[in-house]
Amino acid sequence: MNLKKRLIISNAAILAVPLLATIAASFIFIVVSSGAFKADIGYENAKRLTEIHYELFKASGNILVESPEKLTEKDFQQYIASRLSDIKADIIVLRKNEAVFATKQLNKIDVEKCLKAGNGGFFGHSVNLDGTDHIVYVSSFTFSNGDQGRVILLAPTAKESLTFEKFVLFSLAVFILSFLITNIAASFVISRSILKPVDRLKRESGEISRGNLEREIIEEGDDEIRELCRSFEAMRLKLKESVYMQMRYDDNRKMLVSSISHDLKTPITSIKGYVEGILDGVAGTPEKLEKYLKTIYSKAVQVDNLIDDLLLYSKLDLNQVPFQFERTDIIGYFKDCVSESEYELGKWGIKISLRTEIQGFRHVMLDRERLKRVVLNIIDNARKYMDRPEGEITVILRETASNVLIEIQDNGPGIAKEDLPFIFDRFYRADAARSQRAGSGLGLAIARQIVEGHDGKIWAKSRENEGTSIIISLKKAK
Ligand SMILES: Nc1ncnc2c1ncn2[C@@H]1O[C@H](COP(=O)(O)OP(=O)(O)OP(=O)(O)O)[C@@H](O)[C@H]1O
Ligand SMILES: [Mg+2]
């Protein structure tokens, strides 16, 4: 249920239930009292009762406004008596418990009864004298000489009138009671549907703030609270993801630092070794010296290349160099690539050829320089790891409805299954490659960054001892 609806319903119930309960109870009261006591709590009775109360109240007010001595004056006594006779009421004035003026003769016991009843409840005060119910008002005062004085006002009422009083009291009690019960019940229901889920949410978010991101936040309660739970759960998942990413970044950074230091240290250590050799006069002959210097030069070139690769890699990683995309005929582009590498590969006894299966649209948006870097890195790997005297590299161009697929295939040693998923990771080198050939493990990582910069994909297929295929998929130009 919706929270707003629930609040409206509970507020309405707090008002409506006591009203209905009071009406129902009043109805039962009327039926029962008219049946059992033959009492009529009708309008006329209610009116007469109100009149009596009003007159007695006014009269007692009048008496108190005047000085107490006035009560002993004949004229005033007559005036009061005539006023009270309209409602058939009587007055008894007491001075030190002695009646100094009375329109009705009462014995001592009745006077006591009246005085006692005069201190009764809110509706004045009823007393039974000679079998008739009377309403009684009592006011106290002091005469000028210090005597205590009291005025008793008495008015006879029908039995029904008193039943009406009871009726009003009863209805009021029913209303107050049912109002309290409904209130408590409504608060209970509201607190169950709002406070319980909110409390739970509070606990869960406490867990999150203490760093426990594993506990799922379950949706419960009204619509609005469910929505709140959902937002919290989304926040928890985001937070968990970012913590995980942060951990991965940290691991990556550590890996990067250790790989860079390792890859830089190896050639520099050997440069240091050769230089020491020369200084110590180990390279005795000019031939030996030349050999040492050539090795030093090749190691320096290796460090230089590594630093170039690192710089390029980190620039790509930070998206620092923007790509220059040009609409390019992919077949023409690869014809050029193949013919450019033919000569160099020929020196190593490796043949390269192009096969195209593209029939239709052949244009792709390329950063030509960057993609050349990708192709060269892949061809360079094929050459570097080639272990056959008749090495062959085939570039195959294919197409799907929206993509161009470029496969660069070699018949080299292949890549072991357990290495295949990692060859595009930076600094990753299969153990075999590590021991045999120079390299830093950045070639394919750079290739992947460049291809992804083209919104393309790159992956590898390989069988050990049969060869490797690196496949690039690029979107056709619009
Ligand atoms: N054509 C291939 N044949 C066999 N193994 C390959 C081939 N291409 C890549 N590999 C494996 O994948 C690893 C990663 O290649 P990558 O080009 O990223 O690094 P590298 O060639 O070792 O070093 P770099 O290219 O930075 O000089 C290589 O070390 C090698 O083990
Ligand atoms: Mg390489």
Short mmCIF file of C-alpha atoms and ligand atoms in Angstrom, two decimals:
data_model
loop_
_atom_site.label_atom_id
_atom_site.label_comp_id
_atom_site.label_asym_id
_atom_site.label_seq_id
_atom_site.Cartn_x
_atom_site.Cartn_y
_atom_site.Cartn_z
CA MET A 1 0.00 0.00 0.00
CA ASN A 2 0.92 3.60 -0.52
CA LEU A 3 2.01 5.51 2.59
CA LYS A 4 -0.19 8.52 1.87
CA LYS A 5 -3.25 6.30 1.48
CA ARG A 6 -2.45 4.49 4.70
CA LEU A 7 -2.16 7.75 6.65
CA ILE A 8 -5.43 9.08 5.21
CA ILE A 9 -7.25 5.85 6.08
CA SER A 10 -5.89 5.75 9.61
CA ASN A 11 -6.74 9.41 10.24
CA ALA A 12 -10.25 8.85 8.92
CA ALA A 13 -10.60 5.75 11.11
CA ILE A 14 -9.49 7.66 14.20
CA LEU A 15 -12.45 10.01 13.66
CA ALA A 16 -15.04 7.70 12.17
CA VAL A 17 -14.72 4.66 14.45
CA PRO A 18 -15.37 6.51 17.76
CA LEU A 19 -18.27 8.41 16.17
CA LEU A 20 -19.88 5.23 14.86
CA ALA A 21 -19.23 3.41 18.14
CA THR A 22 -20.82 6.28 20.09
CA ILE A 23 -23.86 6.37 17.82
CA ALA A 24 -24.28 2.60 18.08
CA ALA A 25 -23.80 2.60 21.88
CA SER A 26 -26.25 5.51 22.27
CA PHE A 27 -28.81 3.67 20.22
CA ILE A 28 -28.42 0.57 22.38
CA PHE A 29 -28.63 2.73 25.51
CA ILE A 30 -31.92 4.28 24.36
CA VAL A 31 -33.41 0.91 23.42
CA VAL A 32 -32.34 -0.73 26.68
CA SER A 33 -33.32 2.15 28.99
CA SER A 34 -36.72 2.66 27.35
CA GLY A 35 -37.38 -1.07 27.60
CA ALA A 36 -36.00 -1.77 31.06
CA PHE A 37 -36.72 1.48 32.94
CA LYS A 38 -39.54 2.83 30.82
CA ALA A 39 -37.65 6.10 30.78
CA ASP A 40 -38.07 8.63 28.03
CA ILE A 41 -34.87 10.51 27.26
CA GLY A 42 -36.64 12.70 24.75
CA TYR A 43 -36.14 16.30 23.75
CA GLU A 44 -38.64 17.78 26.25
CA ASN A 45 -36.88 16.19 29.17
CA ALA A 46 -33.52 17.34 28.01
CA LYS A 47 -34.90 20.89 27.62
CA ARG A 48 -36.43 20.98 31.09
CA LEU A 49 -33.25 19.66 32.65
CA THR A 50 -31.19 22.31 30.93
CA GLU A 51 -33.66 25.01 32.12
CA ILE A 52 -33.42 23.84 35.70
CA HIS A 53 -29.64 23.82 35.62
CA TYR A 54 -29.55 27.24 34.03
CA GLU A 55 -31.98 28.83 36.53
CA LEU A 56 -30.31 27.29 39.56
CA PHE A 57 -26.92 28.31 38.32
CA LYS A 58 -28.12 31.88 37.73
CA ALA A 59 -29.86 32.05 41.09
CA SER A 60 -26.83 30.87 42.99
CA GLY A 61 -24.78 33.44 41.07
CA ASN A 62 -27.24 36.19 41.99
CA ILE A 63 -27.17 35.28 45.65
CA LEU A 64 -23.42 35.32 45.83
CA VAL A 65 -23.12 38.68 44.08
CA GLU A 66 -25.24 40.32 46.76
CA SER A 67 -23.91 40.74 50.28
CA PRO A 68 -24.74 37.71 52.48
CA GLU A 69 -26.76 39.96 54.80
CA LYS A 70 -29.20 40.56 51.96
CA LEU A 71 -30.31 36.95 52.27
CA THR A 72 -31.84 37.79 55.60
CA GLU A 73 -33.90 40.63 54.09
CA LYS A 74 -37.56 39.78 53.49
CA ASP A 75 -37.77 41.58 50.11
CA PHE A 76 -34.85 39.80 48.61
CA GLN A 77 -36.07 36.48 49.97
CA GLN A 78 -39.42 37.03 48.29
CA TYR A 79 -37.82 38.03 45.02
CA ILE A 80 -35.68 34.92 44.92
CA ALA A 81 -38.56 32.69 45.93
CA SER A 82 -40.78 34.04 43.16
CA ARG A 83 -38.08 33.56 40.56
CA LEU A 84 -37.46 30.00 41.67
CA SER A 85 -41.16 29.15 41.72
CA ASP A 86 -41.12 29.30 37.90
CA ILE A 87 -39.18 26.05 37.87
CA LYS A 88 -40.86 24.81 41.04
CA ALA A 89 -37.55 25.20 42.86
CA ASP A 90 -36.97 25.89 46.56
CA ILE A 91 -34.31 27.73 48.55
CA ILE A 92 -33.01 27.07 52.04
CA VAL A 93 -30.62 29.57 53.65
CA LEU A 94 -28.54 28.21 56.54
CA ARG A 95 -26.67 30.21 59.15
CA LYS A 96 -24.46 27.98 61.29
CA ASN A 97 -26.55 25.01 60.16
CA GLU A 98 -29.79 26.73 61.25
CA ALA A 99 -32.34 27.55 58.57
CA VAL A 100 -32.89 31.31 58.51
CA PHE A 101 -35.08 31.21 55.43
CA ALA A 102 -36.69 28.21 53.64
CA THR A 103 -39.38 27.82 51.02
CA LYS A 104 -39.50 24.10 51.77
CA GLN A 105 -39.42 22.45 55.13
CA LEU A 106 -36.62 19.87 55.40
CA ASN A 107 -35.63 17.77 58.36
CA LYS A 108 -32.01 17.63 59.51
CA ILE A 109 -31.31 14.38 57.65
CA ASP A 110 -32.57 15.81 54.35
CA VAL A 111 -30.47 18.96 54.88
CA GLU A 112 -27.41 16.80 55.43
CA LYS A 113 -28.25 14.79 52.33
CA CYS A 114 -28.54 17.98 50.29
CA LEU A 115 -25.24 19.38 51.57
CA LYS A 116 -23.51 16.13 50.76
CA ALA A 117 -25.01 15.85 47.26
CA GLY A 118 -24.19 19.53 46.60
CA ASN A 119 -20.53 18.61 46.43
CA GLY A 120 -21.28 15.97 43.77
CA GLY A 121 -20.28 15.73 40.11
CA PHE A 122 -20.29 17.92 37.10
CA PHE A 123 -24.01 17.69 36.31
CA GLY A 124 -24.98 19.05 39.77
CA HIS A 125 -26.07 16.85 41.92
CA SER A 126 -29.04 14.80 42.45
CA VAL A 127 -30.72 13.90 45.73
CA ASN A 128 -33.82 11.90 46.54
CA LEU A 129 -36.26 13.64 48.91
CA ASP A 130 -39.64 12.06 49.76
CA GLY A 131 -39.29 9.66 46.81
CA THR A 132 -38.70 12.42 44.21
CA ASP A 133 -35.39 13.15 42.53
CA HIS A 134 -34.14 16.71 43.01
CA ILE A 135 -31.27 18.64 41.54
CA VAL A 136 -29.39 20.44 44.24
CA TYR A 137 -26.91 23.32 44.18
CA VAL A 138 -25.09 24.42 47.32
CA SER A 139 -23.10 27.65 47.72
CA SER A 140 -21.11 28.62 50.83
CA PHE A 141 -20.33 32.10 52.12
CA THR A 142 -19.55 33.92 55.37
CA PHE A 143 -21.76 36.46 57.11
CA SER A 144 -20.19 39.76 58.10
CA ASN A 145 -19.96 38.65 61.74
CA GLY A 146 -18.00 35.55 60.73
CA ASP A 147 -20.87 33.04 60.82
CA GLN A 148 -20.70 30.37 58.17
CA GLY A 149 -23.61 30.48 55.76
CA ARG A 150 -24.89 28.17 53.04
CA VAL A 151 -27.62 28.34 50.40
CA ILE A 152 -29.28 25.19 49.17
CA LEU A 153 -31.19 25.41 45.88
CA LEU A 154 -33.48 22.47 45.10
CA ALA A 155 -35.50 21.63 41.98
CA PRO A 156 -37.54 18.47 41.51
CA THR A 157 -36.91 16.55 38.30
CA ALA A 158 -38.50 13.57 36.64
CA LYS A 159 -36.62 10.26 36.71
CA GLU A 160 -36.13 10.55 32.94
CA SER A 161 -34.19 13.76 33.32
CA LEU A 162 -31.61 12.00 35.37
CA THR A 163 -31.50 9.16 32.86
CA PHE A 164 -30.66 11.76 30.24
CA GLU A 165 -27.69 12.87 32.30
CA LYS A 166 -26.54 9.31 32.50
CA PHE A 167 -27.05 9.01 28.77
CA VAL A 168 -24.80 12.00 28.06
CA LEU A 169 -22.16 10.70 30.44
CA PHE A 170 -22.35 7.24 28.92
CA SER A 171 -22.03 8.54 25.35
CA LEU A 172 -19.09 10.71 26.31
CA ALA A 173 -17.37 7.79 27.99
CA VAL A 174 -17.97 5.55 24.97
CA PHE A 175 -16.57 8.24 22.66
CA ILE A 176 -13.43 8.82 24.72
CA LEU A 177 -12.82 5.11 25.19
CA SER A 178 -13.31 4.19 21.53
CA PHE A 179 -11.20 7.20 20.50
CA LEU A 180 -8.35 5.98 22.67
CA ILE A 181 -8.64 2.39 21.45
CA THR A 182 -8.77 3.41 17.78
CA ASN A 183 -5.81 5.71 18.29
CA ILE A 184 -3.73 2.99 19.86
CA ALA A 185 -4.73 0.48 17.17
CA ALA A 186 -3.98 2.94 14.33
CA SER A 187 -0.61 3.86 15.83
CA PHE A 188 0.21 0.20 16.16
CA VAL A 189 -0.66 -0.56 12.54
CA ILE A 190 1.23 2.50 11.25
CA SER A 191 4.26 1.76 13.36
CA ARG A 192 4.32 -1.82 12.13
CA SER A 193 4.16 -0.81 8.50
CA ILE A 194 6.52 2.18 8.70
CA LEU A 195 8.71 1.97 11.76
CA LYS A 196 9.59 -1.70 11.39
CA PRO A 197 10.95 -1.46 7.83
CA VAL A 198 12.60 1.90 8.61
CA ASP A 199 14.23 0.37 11.64
CA ARG A 200 15.48 -2.52 9.57
CA LEU A 201 16.79 -0.12 6.94
CA LYS A 202 18.58 1.78 9.67
CA ARG A 203 20.28 -1.41 10.80
CA GLU A 204 21.26 -2.38 7.26
CA SER A 205 22.68 1.06 6.49
CA GLY A 206 24.58 0.87 9.76
CA GLU A 207 26.16 -2.34 8.47
CA ILE A 208 27.11 -0.55 5.24
CA SER A 209 28.69 2.32 7.13
CA ARG A 210 30.72 -0.22 9.12
CA GLY A 211 31.99 -1.54 5.78
CA ASN A 212 29.93 -4.72 5.54
CA LEU A 213 28.69 -4.61 1.94
CA GLU A 214 27.61 -8.24 1.72
CA ARG A 215 24.16 -8.00 3.28
CA GLU A 216 21.39 -7.57 0.75
CA ILE A 217 18.75 -4.98 1.66
CA ILE A 218 15.34 -6.62 1.37
CA GLU A 219 12.39 -4.55 0.19
CA GLU A 220 9.46 -4.40 2.58
CA GLY A 221 6.74 -2.04 3.77
CA ASP A 222 4.75 0.56 1.87
CA ASP A 223 5.54 1.69 -1.67
CA GLU A 224 7.59 4.70 -0.62
CA ILE A 225 9.63 2.68 1.84
CA ARG A 226 10.18 -0.06 -0.73
CA GLU A 227 11.49 2.59 -3.08
CA LEU A 228 13.84 3.80 -0.36
CA CYS A 229 15.05 0.22 0.19
CA ARG A 230 15.62 -0.16 -3.53
CA SER A 231 17.74 3.01 -3.64
CA PHE A 232 19.75 1.78 -0.67
CA GLU A 233 20.30 -1.59 -2.33
CA ALA A 234 21.44 0.13 -5.55
CA MET A 235 23.79 2.27 -3.48
CA ARG A 236 25.17 -0.82 -1.73
CA LEU A 237 25.84 -2.55 -5.06
CA LYS A 238 27.52 0.53 -6.52
CA LEU A 239 29.65 0.89 -3.44
CA LYS A 240 30.60 -2.78 -3.54
CA GLU A 241 31.53 -2.47 -7.19
CA SER A 242 33.65 0.60 -6.59
CA VAL A 243 35.43 -1.05 -3.67
CA TYR A 244 36.14 -4.03 -5.91
CA MET A 245 37.41 -1.76 -8.70
CA GLN A 246 39.58 0.10 -6.25
CA MET A 247 41.12 -3.17 -5.09
CA ARG A 248 41.73 -4.20 -8.68
CA TYR A 249 43.35 -0.86 -9.48
CA ASP A 250 45.59 -1.22 -6.48
CA ASP A 251 46.61 -4.74 -7.53
CA ASN A 252 47.17 -3.52 -11.07
CA ARG A 253 49.33 -0.65 -9.95
CA LYS A 254 51.47 -2.93 -7.82
CA MET A 255 51.81 -5.37 -10.73
CA LEU A 256 52.70 -2.55 -13.09
CA VAL A 257 55.40 -1.16 -10.85
CA SER A 258 56.96 -4.57 -10.26
CA SER A 259 56.82 -5.52 -13.97
CA ILE A 260 58.32 -2.23 -15.11
CA SER A 261 61.14 -2.42 -12.61
CA HIS A 262 61.84 -6.03 -13.55
CA ASP A 263 61.79 -5.38 -17.29
CA LEU A 264 64.02 -2.34 -16.97
CA LYS A 265 66.39 -3.99 -14.58
CA THR A 266 67.21 -7.02 -16.77
CA PRO A 267 68.80 -5.18 -19.75
CA ILE A 268 70.39 -2.55 -17.53
CA THR A 269 72.03 -5.26 -15.41
CA SER A 270 73.54 -6.81 -18.52
CA ILE A 271 74.67 -3.39 -19.84
CA LYS A 272 76.35 -2.84 -16.46
CA GLY A 273 77.99 -6.30 -16.70
CA TYR A 274 79.44 -5.69 -20.17
CA VAL A 275 80.68 -2.21 -19.28
CA GLU A 276 82.40 -3.62 -16.20
CA GLY A 277 83.89 -6.33 -18.43
CA ILE A 278 85.34 -3.68 -20.76
CA LEU A 279 86.67 -1.61 -17.86
CA ASP A 280 88.29 -4.69 -16.33
CA GLY A 281 89.99 -5.40 -19.66
CA VAL A 282 88.10 -8.67 -20.22
CA ALA A 283 87.45 -7.63 -23.84
CA GLY A 284 91.08 -7.98 -24.81
CA THR A 285 90.80 -8.02 -28.59
CA PRO A 286 89.14 -5.38 -30.83
CA GLU A 287 86.68 -8.09 -32.07
CA LYS A 288 85.65 -8.91 -28.52
CA LEU A 289 85.30 -5.21 -27.70
CA GLU A 290 83.10 -4.69 -30.76
CA LYS A 291 80.95 -7.66 -29.72
CA TYR A 292 80.55 -6.23 -26.20
CA LEU A 293 79.66 -2.78 -27.51
CA LYS A 294 77.11 -4.25 -29.95
CA THR A 295 75.47 -6.14 -27.08
CA ILE A 296 75.40 -2.98 -24.97
CA TYR A 297 73.85 -1.11 -27.91
CA SER A 298 71.15 -3.75 -28.45
CA LYS A 299 70.28 -3.76 -24.73
CA ALA A 300 70.05 0.04 -24.77
CA VAL A 301 67.73 -0.17 -27.80
CA GLN A 302 65.64 -2.69 -25.86
CA VAL A 303 65.30 -0.29 -22.91
CA ASP A 304 64.50 2.54 -25.31
CA ASN A 305 61.79 0.49 -27.01
CA LEU A 306 60.38 -0.55 -23.67
CA ILE A 307 60.15 3.06 -22.54
CA ASP A 308 58.50 4.02 -25.85
CA ASP A 309 55.97 1.24 -25.42
CA LEU A 310 55.33 2.23 -21.82
CA LEU A 311 54.80 5.86 -22.76
CA LEU A 312 52.41 4.91 -25.55
CA TYR A 313 50.58 2.49 -23.32
CA SER A 314 50.10 5.00 -20.53
CA LYS A 315 49.01 7.72 -22.97
CA LEU A 316 46.41 5.37 -24.43
CA ASP A 317 45.38 4.34 -20.94
CA LEU A 318 44.80 7.95 -19.95
CA ASN A 319 43.10 8.73 -23.29
CA GLN A 320 45.63 11.49 -23.78
CA VAL A 321 46.18 11.23 -27.52
CA PRO A 322 43.02 11.63 -29.55
CA PHE A 323 42.40 9.25 -32.45
CA GLN A 324 42.41 10.68 -35.98
CA PHE A 325 39.72 8.67 -37.73
CA GLU A 326 39.68 8.58 -41.53
CA ARG A 327 37.33 6.77 -43.86
CA THR A 328 39.53 4.00 -45.23
CA ASP A 329 39.20 1.24 -47.83
CA ILE A 330 40.14 -1.75 -45.69
CA ILE A 331 41.33 -3.92 -48.63
CA GLY A 332 43.64 -1.23 -49.98
CA TYR A 333 44.93 -0.55 -46.48
CA PHE A 334 45.87 -4.19 -45.81
CA LYS A 335 47.40 -4.59 -49.29
CA ASP A 336 49.78 -1.78 -48.29
CA CYS A 337 50.48 -3.31 -44.87
CA VAL A 338 51.31 -6.70 -46.38
CA SER A 339 53.56 -5.32 -49.12
CA GLU A 340 55.37 -3.11 -46.58
CA SER A 341 56.27 -6.10 -44.37
CA GLU A 342 57.02 -8.55 -47.20
CA TYR A 343 60.67 -7.55 -47.54
CA GLU A 344 61.49 -7.54 -43.83
CA LEU A 345 59.77 -10.91 -43.25
CA GLY A 346 61.51 -12.33 -46.33
CA LYS A 347 64.83 -11.87 -44.51
CA TRP A 348 63.55 -14.33 -41.87
CA GLY A 349 62.28 -16.75 -44.48
CA ILE A 350 58.64 -15.98 -43.70
CA LYS A 351 56.02 -15.51 -46.42
CA ILE A 352 53.07 -13.17 -46.02
CA SER A 353 49.91 -13.13 -48.13
CA LEU A 354 46.51 -11.43 -48.19
CA ARG A 355 43.22 -13.16 -48.83
CA THR A 356 40.05 -11.15 -49.04
CA GLU A 357 36.52 -12.48 -48.85
CA ILE A 358 34.90 -9.08 -48.71
CA GLN A 359 32.39 -8.60 -51.53
CA GLY A 360 30.39 -5.56 -50.60
CA PHE A 361 31.01 -2.48 -48.52
CA ARG A 362 34.65 -2.23 -47.44
CA HIS A 363 35.05 1.15 -45.77
CA VAL A 364 35.98 1.54 -42.12
CA MET A 365 36.76 4.57 -39.96
CA LEU A 366 40.43 4.14 -38.98
CA ASP A 367 43.26 5.95 -37.33
CA ARG A 368 45.69 4.65 -39.95
CA GLU A 369 48.88 5.22 -37.98
CA ARG A 370 47.57 3.61 -34.83
CA LEU A 371 46.06 0.59 -36.57
CA LYS A 372 49.38 0.09 -38.36
CA ARG A 373 50.95 -0.20 -34.95
CA VAL A 374 48.46 -2.95 -34.10
CA VAL A 375 49.15 -4.89 -37.31
CA LEU A 376 52.90 -4.53 -36.88
CA ASN A 377 52.77 -5.75 -33.28
CA ILE A 378 50.82 -8.84 -34.36
CA ILE A 379 53.04 -9.57 -37.38
CA ASP A 380 56.11 -8.98 -35.23
CA ASN A 381 54.87 -11.60 -32.74
CA ALA A 382 54.26 -14.08 -35.56
CA ARG A 383 57.82 -13.51 -36.75
CA LYS A 384 59.38 -13.46 -33.31
CA TYR A 385 57.83 -16.72 -32.11
CA MET A 386 58.02 -18.55 -35.47
CA ASP A 387 59.71 -21.93 -35.01
CA ARG A 388 59.46 -23.40 -38.54
CA PRO A 389 61.82 -22.96 -41.46
CA GLU A 390 58.79 -22.27 -43.75
CA GLY A 391 56.99 -19.64 -41.81
CA GLU A 392 53.72 -18.36 -43.24
CA ILE A 393 51.55 -15.44 -42.28
CA THR A 394 48.12 -15.01 -43.88
CA VAL A 395 45.97 -11.94 -43.51
CA ILE A 396 42.31 -12.83 -44.16
CA LEU A 397 39.64 -10.16 -44.57
CA ARG A 398 36.01 -11.17 -44.00
CA GLU A 399 32.77 -9.36 -43.35
CA THR A 400 29.51 -9.65 -41.45
CA ALA A 401 26.49 -7.40 -41.97
CA SER A 402 27.92 -4.60 -39.87
CA ASN A 403 31.57 -5.52 -39.24
CA VAL A 404 34.82 -6.22 -41.01
CA LEU A 405 36.88 -9.10 -39.53
CA ILE A 406 40.65 -9.11 -39.96
CA GLU A 407 42.40 -12.37 -39.12
CA ILE A 408 46.20 -12.52 -38.97
CA GLN A 409 47.15 -16.18 -39.01
CA ASP A 410 50.57 -17.81 -38.58
CA ASN A 411 51.82 -21.39 -38.58
CA GLY A 412 54.06 -20.87 -35.56
CA PRO A 413 54.19 -22.73 -32.21
CA GLY A 414 50.76 -21.59 -31.04
CA ILE A 415 49.87 -20.46 -27.56
CA ALA A 416 49.11 -22.81 -24.67
CA LYS A 417 45.47 -22.94 -23.59
CA GLU A 418 46.27 -21.63 -20.12
CA ASP A 419 48.08 -18.57 -21.53
CA LEU A 420 45.48 -17.68 -24.15
CA PRO A 421 43.11 -15.68 -21.91
CA PHE A 422 45.94 -13.42 -20.69
CA ILE A 423 48.00 -12.53 -23.73
CA PHE A 424 46.25 -9.14 -24.10
CA ASP A 425 47.08 -8.20 -20.50
CA ARG A 426 49.96 -5.79 -20.11
CA PHE A 427 53.32 -7.38 -19.29
CA TYR A 428 51.90 -10.85 -19.79
CA ARG A 429 54.33 -13.19 -21.49
CA ALA A 430 54.03 -16.93 -21.77
CA ASP A 431 56.89 -18.64 -19.94
CA ALA A 432 58.28 -20.04 -23.18
CA ALA A 433 58.43 -16.56 -24.72
CA ARG A 434 60.03 -15.11 -21.60
CA SER A 435 62.96 -17.46 -21.77
CA GLN A 436 63.46 -17.38 -25.54
CA ARG A 437 62.73 -13.95 -26.97
CA ALA A 438 63.15 -10.36 -25.91
CA GLY A 439 60.00 -8.40 -25.27
CA SER A 440 58.07 -6.66 -22.55
CA GLY A 441 54.59 -8.11 -22.95
CA LEU A 442 53.12 -4.75 -23.96
CA GLY A 443 52.64 -5.44 -27.70
CA LEU A 444 49.19 -7.02 -27.52
CA ALA A 445 48.07 -4.81 -24.62
CA ILE A 446 48.74 -1.77 -26.80
CA ALA A 447 46.97 -3.49 -29.71
CA ARG A 448 43.89 -4.06 -27.59
CA GLN A 449 43.77 -0.46 -26.39
CA ILE A 450 44.00 0.85 -29.96
CA VAL A 451 41.32 -1.55 -31.26
CA GLU A 452 39.01 -0.67 -28.39
CA GLY A 453 39.66 2.99 -29.18
CA HIS A 454 38.13 2.18 -32.57
CA ASP A 455 35.10 0.70 -30.79
CA GLY A 456 36.25 -2.69 -32.07
CA LYS A 457 37.18 -6.04 -30.54
CA ILE A 458 40.32 -8.16 -30.61
CA TRP A 459 40.73 -11.79 -29.62
CA ALA A 460 42.95 -14.81 -30.31
CA LYS A 461 42.48 -18.41 -31.42
CA SER A 462 45.35 -20.80 -31.19
CA ARG A 463 46.31 -24.44 -31.25
CA GLU A 464 49.64 -25.51 -29.91
CA ASN A 465 52.07 -26.60 -32.63
CA GLU A 466 49.63 -25.52 -35.35
CA GLY A 467 49.60 -21.76 -35.19
CA THR A 468 47.92 -18.65 -33.88
CA SER A 469 45.17 -16.39 -35.23
CA ILE A 470 44.63 -12.89 -33.91
CA ILE A 471 41.25 -11.56 -35.02
CA ILE A 472 40.17 -7.93 -35.08
CA SER A 473 36.57 -6.88 -35.61
CA LEU A 474 35.86 -3.29 -36.70
CA LYS A 475 32.55 -1.61 -37.44
CA LYS A 476 31.88 -0.70 -41.07
CA ALA A 477 31.66 3.03 -41.75
CA LYS A 478 28.15 4.49 -42.15
N1 LIG B 1 52.00 -15.41 -32.81
C1 LIG B 1 52.29 -15.88 -31.60
N2 LIG B 1 52.76 -17.11 -31.43
C2 LIG B 1 53.07 -17.60 -30.21
N3 LIG B 1 52.92 -16.89 -29.04
C3 LIG B 1 52.46 -15.64 -29.15
C4 LIG B 1 52.12 -15.06 -30.40
N4 LIG B 1 51.66 -13.80 -30.21
C5 LIG B 1 51.73 -13.61 -28.87
N5 LIG B 1 52.21 -14.69 -28.24
C6 LIG B 1 52.35 -14.85 -26.77
O1 LIG B 1 51.68 -13.80 -26.17
C7 LIG B 1 52.55 -13.07 -25.29
C8 LIG B 1 52.16 -11.61 -25.29
O2 LIG B 1 52.48 -10.98 -26.53
P1 LIG B 1 52.88 -9.49 -26.56
O3 LIG B 1 53.06 -9.10 -27.99
O4 LIG B 1 51.90 -8.73 -25.79
O5 LIG B 1 54.23 -9.44 -25.76
P2 LIG B 1 55.69 -9.79 -26.24
O6 LIG B 1 55.67 -10.11 -27.67
O7 LIG B 1 56.18 -10.84 -25.31
O8 LIG B 1 56.46 -8.47 -25.93
P3 LIG B 1 56.46 -7.12 -26.83
O9 LIG B 1 55.46 -7.34 -27.89
O10 LIG B 1 56.11 -6.08 -25.87
O11 LIG B 1 57.85 -7.04 -27.34
C9 LIG B 1 53.90 -13.34 -25.82
O12 LIG B 1 54.86 -13.25 -24.81
C10 LIG B 1 53.79 -14.76 -26.31
O13 LIG B 1 53.96 -15.67 -25.28
MG MG B 2 54.90 -8.76 -29.10
#
